[in-house]
Amino acid sequence: MLENRRLKAMFIAQICWVIFICALGFWWGSLILKHSARIVELEKQLGIVSGLSENNWSKMQRMLYWEGGTVFILLLASTVLLFWLYWRDVLRSKSIQAFFASLTHELRTPLTSMRLQAEALVEDKKYNATMLDRLLEDTLRLESQVERTLELARVEGGGALYLQPVRLKPLIKQTIKACIETLPNQVTVDMKVEDTVVSADTIAVQVILKNLFENSLRHTYKEKIKITISTMPDRDGIWLKYNDNGDGIKDKQIRYGKIFQKGQKSAGAGVGLYLISILMQRMNGKTRFEAGQNFPGFPVSLLFKRAPDV
């Protein structure tokens, strides 16, 4: 959808540019011809031989036609070339997105199977618990990365979000519970969320919360991770405040929420925070990453629009 709008805007811009070139060429040619005819008339009044004036005028006219036509054709050719290059880039981008979407989709099934088998082995006390925990953790991380890549490919490919009234509190509880069920002794969550109804896409909200949780898990560097989630009403909607008990980030130069932007110590690809930002934007919301502003932890503020009937 988004890509179609871009293509339509590019096509309209190209048409406007061609019309502008044609209008400019017509105006330029008319102006030159008008002044050339005036020059011939003045030469006749000054007594210059009529045949010589007409001959000069004929040469000038041919010169104007050839030069003007050449410039006009070159401009049109460059316009067509630029549009063709843009269209080829769009097709290539779509093919790459389709490839990654297909790849990540094919990887999800075996990864899910691996995770279930690892969980079954963890419950069996005969095996090395440390190695099995590591296997399960790596499988979960890989599965999460695949899901993140699939969601990014879907969003960048113009996939639609289905905005509907969503009760924020139960959705957050359900998502966080699923995130911490494998780490019950490592993570605690302090929730102060009002039971409000916002306009959002359920899957998108779950993806956002999972990315925030995994970001805290990866970068807090503490044995006991504490996550705080709260809400604050605003005239534009509802702010969802998220933070952890990390040491904070001192680097103020990083533009969080931009694709492939990440901290120096980050082991990620810089996709998670960008995905959060783009999903909130697609839901008509806002994202504020306040890390690097002398705040403890990694505070993130998300503004959701209220549901229309609330």
Coordinates of C-alpha atoms in Angstrom, one line a residue:
M1 CA 0.0 0.0 0.0
L2 CA 2.7 2.4 1.0
E3 CA 4.9 1.4 -2.0
N4 CA 1.9 1.9 -4.3
R5 CA 1.3 5.4 -3.0
R6 CA 5.0 6.2 -3.6
L7 CA 4.8 4.8 -7.1
K8 CA 1.7 6.8 -7.9
A9 CA 3.3 10.0 -6.5
M10 CA 6.4 9.4 -8.6
F11 CA 4.3 8.8 -11.7
I12 CA 2.3 12.0 -11.1
A13 CA 5.6 13.9 -10.6
Q14 CA 7.0 12.6 -13.9
I15 CA 3.8 13.6 -15.8
C16 CA 4.0 17.1 -14.2
W17 CA 7.7 17.3 -15.1
V18 CA 7.0 16.4 -18.8
I19 CA 4.2 18.9 -19.0
F20 CA 6.5 21.6 -17.5
I21 CA 9.2 20.7 -20.1
C22 CA 6.7 20.9 -22.9
A23 CA 5.3 24.2 -21.7
L24 CA 8.8 25.7 -21.2
G25 CA 9.9 24.5 -24.7
F26 CA 6.8 26.0 -26.3
W27 CA 7.3 29.3 -24.4
W28 CA 11.0 29.5 -25.3
G29 CA 10.4 28.7 -29.0
S30 CA 7.5 31.2 -29.3
L31 CA 9.6 33.9 -27.6
I32 CA 12.6 33.3 -29.9
L33 CA 10.5 33.2 -33.0
K34 CA 8.7 36.3 -32.1
H35 CA 11.9 38.3 -31.5
S36 CA 13.5 36.8 -34.6
A37 CA 10.5 38.0 -36.8
R38 CA 10.8 41.4 -35.2
I39 CA 14.5 41.5 -36.1
V40 CA 13.8 40.6 -39.7
E41 CA 11.1 43.4 -39.8
L42 CA 13.6 45.9 -38.4
E43 CA 16.2 44.9 -40.9
K44 CA 13.8 45.5 -43.8
Q45 CA 13.0 48.9 -42.4
L46 CA 16.7 49.7 -42.2
G47 CA 17.0 48.9 -45.9
I48 CA 18.8 45.6 -45.6
V49 CA 18.3 43.4 -48.7
S50 CA 15.0 41.5 -48.2
G51 CA 16.4 38.2 -49.6
L52 CA 19.4 38.3 -47.3
S53 CA 17.2 39.0 -44.3
E54 CA 14.9 36.1 -45.2
N55 CA 17.9 33.8 -45.8
N56 CA 19.3 34.7 -42.4
W57 CA 15.9 34.2 -40.8
S58 CA 15.5 30.8 -42.5
K59 CA 18.9 29.7 -41.1
M60 CA 18.1 30.9 -37.6
Q61 CA 14.7 29.2 -37.8
R62 CA 16.4 25.9 -38.7
M63 CA 19.0 26.3 -36.0
L64 CA 16.3 27.0 -33.4
Y65 CA 14.3 23.9 -34.5
W66 CA 17.3 21.6 -34.4
E67 CA 18.8 23.0 -31.1
G68 CA 15.4 23.3 -29.4
G69 CA 14.3 19.8 -30.6
T70 CA 17.6 18.2 -29.4
V71 CA 17.4 19.8 -26.0
F72 CA 13.7 18.8 -25.7
I73 CA 14.4 15.2 -26.8
L74 CA 17.4 14.9 -24.3
L75 CA 15.2 16.2 -21.5
L76 CA 12.4 13.7 -22.3
A77 CA 15.0 10.9 -22.6
S78 CA 16.5 11.7 -19.2
T79 CA 13.0 11.8 -17.7
V80 CA 12.1 8.4 -19.1
L81 CA 15.5 7.0 -18.0
L82 CA 15.0 8.2 -14.5
F83 CA 11.5 6.8 -14.3
W84 CA 12.8 3.4 -15.7
L85 CA 15.6 3.3 -13.1
Y86 CA 13.1 4.0 -10.3
W87 CA 10.7 1.4 -11.6
R88 CA 13.5 -1.2 -11.8
D89 CA 14.5 -0.4 -8.3
V90 CA 11.0 -0.8 -7.1
L91 CA 10.7 -4.2 -8.8
R92 CA 14.1 -5.3 -7.3
S93 CA 13.0 -4.1 -3.9
K94 CA 9.8 -6.0 -4.1
S95 CA 11.6 -9.2 -5.2
I96 CA 14.0 -8.9 -2.3
Q97 CA 11.2 -8.3 0.2
A98 CA 9.3 -11.3 -1.2
F99 CA 12.5 -13.5 -0.9
F100 CA 13.1 -12.6 2.7
A101 CA 9.4 -13.0 3.6
S102 CA 9.4 -16.4 2.0
L103 CA 12.7 -17.3 3.7
T104 CA 11.6 -16.3 7.1
H105 CA 8.2 -17.9 6.7
E106 CA 9.9 -21.2 5.8
L107 CA 12.2 -21.0 8.8
R108 CA 9.5 -20.5 11.3
T109 CA 8.2 -24.1 11.2
P110 CA 11.5 -25.8 11.9
L111 CA 12.4 -23.2 14.6
T112 CA 9.1 -23.8 16.3
S113 CA 9.7 -27.5 16.2
M114 CA 13.2 -27.1 17.7
R115 CA 11.9 -24.9 20.5
L116 CA 9.2 -27.4 21.4
Q117 CA 11.7 -30.2 21.5
A118 CA 14.2 -28.2 23.5
E119 CA 11.4 -27.4 26.0
A120 CA 10.6 -31.1 26.3
L121 CA 14.2 -31.9 26.9
V122 CA 14.5 -29.3 29.6
E123 CA 11.6 -30.9 31.5
D124 CA 13.5 -34.2 31.3
K125 CA 16.0 -34.2 34.2
K126 CA 18.3 -36.8 32.6
Y127 CA 20.0 -34.2 30.4
N128 CA 22.4 -31.4 31.1
A129 CA 20.2 -28.6 32.2
T130 CA 22.8 -25.8 31.4
M131 CA 23.3 -26.9 27.8
L132 CA 19.6 -27.4 27.3
D133 CA 18.9 -23.9 28.7
R134 CA 21.4 -22.5 26.4
L135 CA 19.9 -24.4 23.4
L136 CA 16.4 -23.1 24.3
E137 CA 17.7 -19.6 24.7
D138 CA 19.5 -19.6 21.4
T139 CA 16.4 -21.1 19.7
L140 CA 14.1 -18.4 21.2
R141 CA 16.5 -15.7 20.1
L142 CA 16.7 -17.1 16.5
E143 CA 12.9 -17.5 16.4
S144 CA 12.4 -13.9 17.6
Q145 CA 14.9 -12.6 14.9
V146 CA 13.0 -14.5 12.2
E147 CA 9.7 -13.1 13.4
R148 CA 11.1 -9.6 13.5
T149 CA 12.5 -10.0 9.9
L150 CA 9.2 -11.3 8.7
E151 CA 7.3 -8.4 10.3
L152 CA 9.7 -5.9 8.9
A153 CA 9.4 -7.4 5.4
R154 CA 5.6 -7.3 5.7
V155 CA 5.5 -3.6 6.9
E156 CA 8.1 -2.4 4.3
G157 CA 6.2 -4.3 1.6
G158 CA 3.1 -2.2 2.3
G159 CA 1.3 -4.8 4.4
A160 CA -1.9 -3.4 6.0
L161 CA -2.4 -3.0 9.7
Y162 CA -5.9 -3.6 11.0
L163 CA -6.7 -0.8 13.5
Q164 CA -9.5 -1.6 15.9
P165 CA -10.4 -0.9 19.5
V166 CA -8.0 -2.8 21.8
R167 CA -8.0 -3.1 25.6
L168 CA -4.4 -2.2 26.4
K169 CA -4.0 -3.7 29.9
P170 CA -5.0 -7.4 29.1
L171 CA -3.0 -7.3 25.9
I172 CA 0.1 -6.2 27.7
K173 CA -0.4 -8.8 30.5
Q174 CA -0.8 -11.6 27.9
T175 CA 2.2 -10.5 25.9
I176 CA 4.6 -10.0 28.9
K177 CA 3.5 -13.3 30.4
A178 CA 4.4 -15.1 27.2
C179 CA 7.8 -13.3 27.2
I180 CA 8.8 -14.1 30.8
E181 CA 7.4 -17.6 31.1
T182 CA 10.8 -19.1 30.3
L183 CA 12.6 -16.7 32.6
P184 CA 10.5 -16.6 35.8
N185 CA 13.4 -16.0 38.2
Q186 CA 15.2 -13.5 36.1
V187 CA 12.6 -10.8 35.2
T188 CA 10.1 -9.0 37.3
V189 CA 7.5 -6.6 35.8
D190 CA 5.9 -3.7 37.6
M191 CA 2.7 -2.8 35.8
K192 CA 0.7 0.4 36.5
V193 CA -1.5 0.3 33.4
E194 CA -5.0 1.7 33.3
D195 CA -7.7 -0.4 31.6
T196 CA -8.0 1.9 28.6
V197 CA -9.1 1.3 25.0
V198 CA -6.9 2.5 22.2
S199 CA -7.0 2.3 18.4
A200 CA -4.3 -0.2 17.5
D201 CA -3.4 -3.4 15.7
T202 CA -3.1 -6.3 18.1
I203 CA -0.3 -8.1 16.3
A204 CA 1.7 -4.8 16.0
V205 CA 1.4 -4.1 19.7
Q206 CA 2.6 -7.6 20.6
V207 CA 5.6 -7.2 18.2
I208 CA 6.4 -3.8 19.8
L209 CA 6.3 -5.2 23.4
K210 CA 8.3 -8.2 22.5
N211 CA 11.0 -6.0 20.9
L212 CA 11.1 -3.8 24.0
F213 CA 11.4 -6.8 26.3
E214 CA 14.1 -8.5 24.3
N215 CA 16.0 -5.2 24.1
S216 CA 15.9 -5.0 27.9
L217 CA 16.9 -8.6 28.2
R218 CA 19.9 -8.1 25.9
H219 CA 21.2 -4.8 27.2
T220 CA 20.5 -4.6 30.9
Y221 CA 23.5 -6.7 32.0
K222 CA 22.0 -7.5 35.5
E223 CA 21.1 -10.7 37.2
K224 CA 17.6 -9.4 38.1
I225 CA 15.9 -7.4 35.4
K226 CA 13.1 -5.1 36.5
I227 CA 10.7 -3.7 33.9
T228 CA 8.2 -1.0 34.6
I229 CA 5.2 -0.3 32.4
S230 CA 2.8 2.5 33.1
T231 CA 0.2 4.7 31.3
M232 CA -0.4 8.4 31.3
P233 CA -3.4 10.1 29.7
D234 CA -2.8 12.9 27.2
R235 CA -5.1 15.0 25.1
D236 CA -3.9 13.3 22.0
G237 CA -4.3 9.8 23.4
I238 CA -2.6 7.5 25.9
W239 CA 1.1 7.4 26.6
L240 CA 2.5 4.0 27.4
K241 CA 5.8 4.3 29.4
Y242 CA 8.3 1.5 29.3
N243 CA 11.6 1.3 31.2
D244 CA 14.1 -1.1 32.7
N245 CA 16.7 -1.0 35.4
G246 CA 19.7 -0.9 33.2
D247 CA 22.6 1.6 33.6
G248 CA 21.4 3.8 30.8
I249 CA 23.1 4.8 27.6
K250 CA 25.5 7.8 27.5
D251 CA 25.8 8.0 23.7
K252 CA 23.6 10.9 22.6
Q253 CA 24.6 10.7 18.9
I254 CA 22.6 7.6 18.1
R255 CA 19.4 8.2 16.3
Y256 CA 17.2 5.5 17.8
G257 CA 14.3 4.4 15.7
K258 CA 16.3 4.7 12.4
I259 CA 17.1 1.6 10.4
F260 CA 20.4 -0.1 11.3
Q261 CA 21.1 2.5 14.1
K262 CA 22.5 0.8 17.2
G263 CA 24.8 1.4 20.1
Q264 CA 28.5 0.4 20.0
K265 CA 28.0 -2.5 22.4
S266 CA 24.8 -3.7 20.8
A267 CA 24.9 -7.2 19.2
G268 CA 21.7 -6.7 17.3
A269 CA 21.1 -5.6 13.8
G270 CA 19.5 -2.3 14.6
V271 CA 16.1 -3.4 13.3
G272 CA 14.0 -3.8 16.5
L273 CA 13.7 -0.2 17.5
Y274 CA 13.1 0.8 13.9
L275 CA 10.3 -1.7 13.7
I276 CA 8.8 -0.2 16.8
S277 CA 9.0 3.3 15.4
I278 CA 7.5 2.4 12.0
L279 CA 4.7 0.3 13.5
M280 CA 3.7 3.2 15.8
Q281 CA 3.7 5.5 12.9
R282 CA 1.5 3.2 10.9
M283 CA -1.0 3.2 13.8
N284 CA -1.0 7.0 13.8
G285 CA 0.9 7.1 17.0
K286 CA 4.3 8.5 18.2
T287 CA 7.5 7.1 19.6
R288 CA 10.0 8.7 21.9
F289 CA 13.3 7.0 22.7
E290 CA 14.7 9.0 25.7
A291 CA 17.9 7.0 26.1
G292 CA 21.1 9.0 26.2
Q293 CA 19.3 11.9 28.0
N294 CA 20.6 11.2 31.5
F295 CA 17.6 8.9 32.2
P296 CA 18.3 5.6 33.9
G297 CA 17.6 2.4 31.9
F298 CA 16.2 2.6 28.4
P299 CA 13.0 4.6 28.7
V300 CA 10.6 4.5 25.7
S301 CA 7.3 6.4 25.4
L302 CA 4.6 5.2 23.0
L303 CA 1.5 7.4 22.2
F304 CA -1.6 5.5 21.2
K305 CA -4.7 7.1 19.8
R306 CA -7.9 6.6 21.7
A307 CA -10.5 4.4 20.1
P308 CA -13.1 6.4 18.2
D309 CA -16.0 5.3 20.4
V310 CA -14.1 6.0 23.7

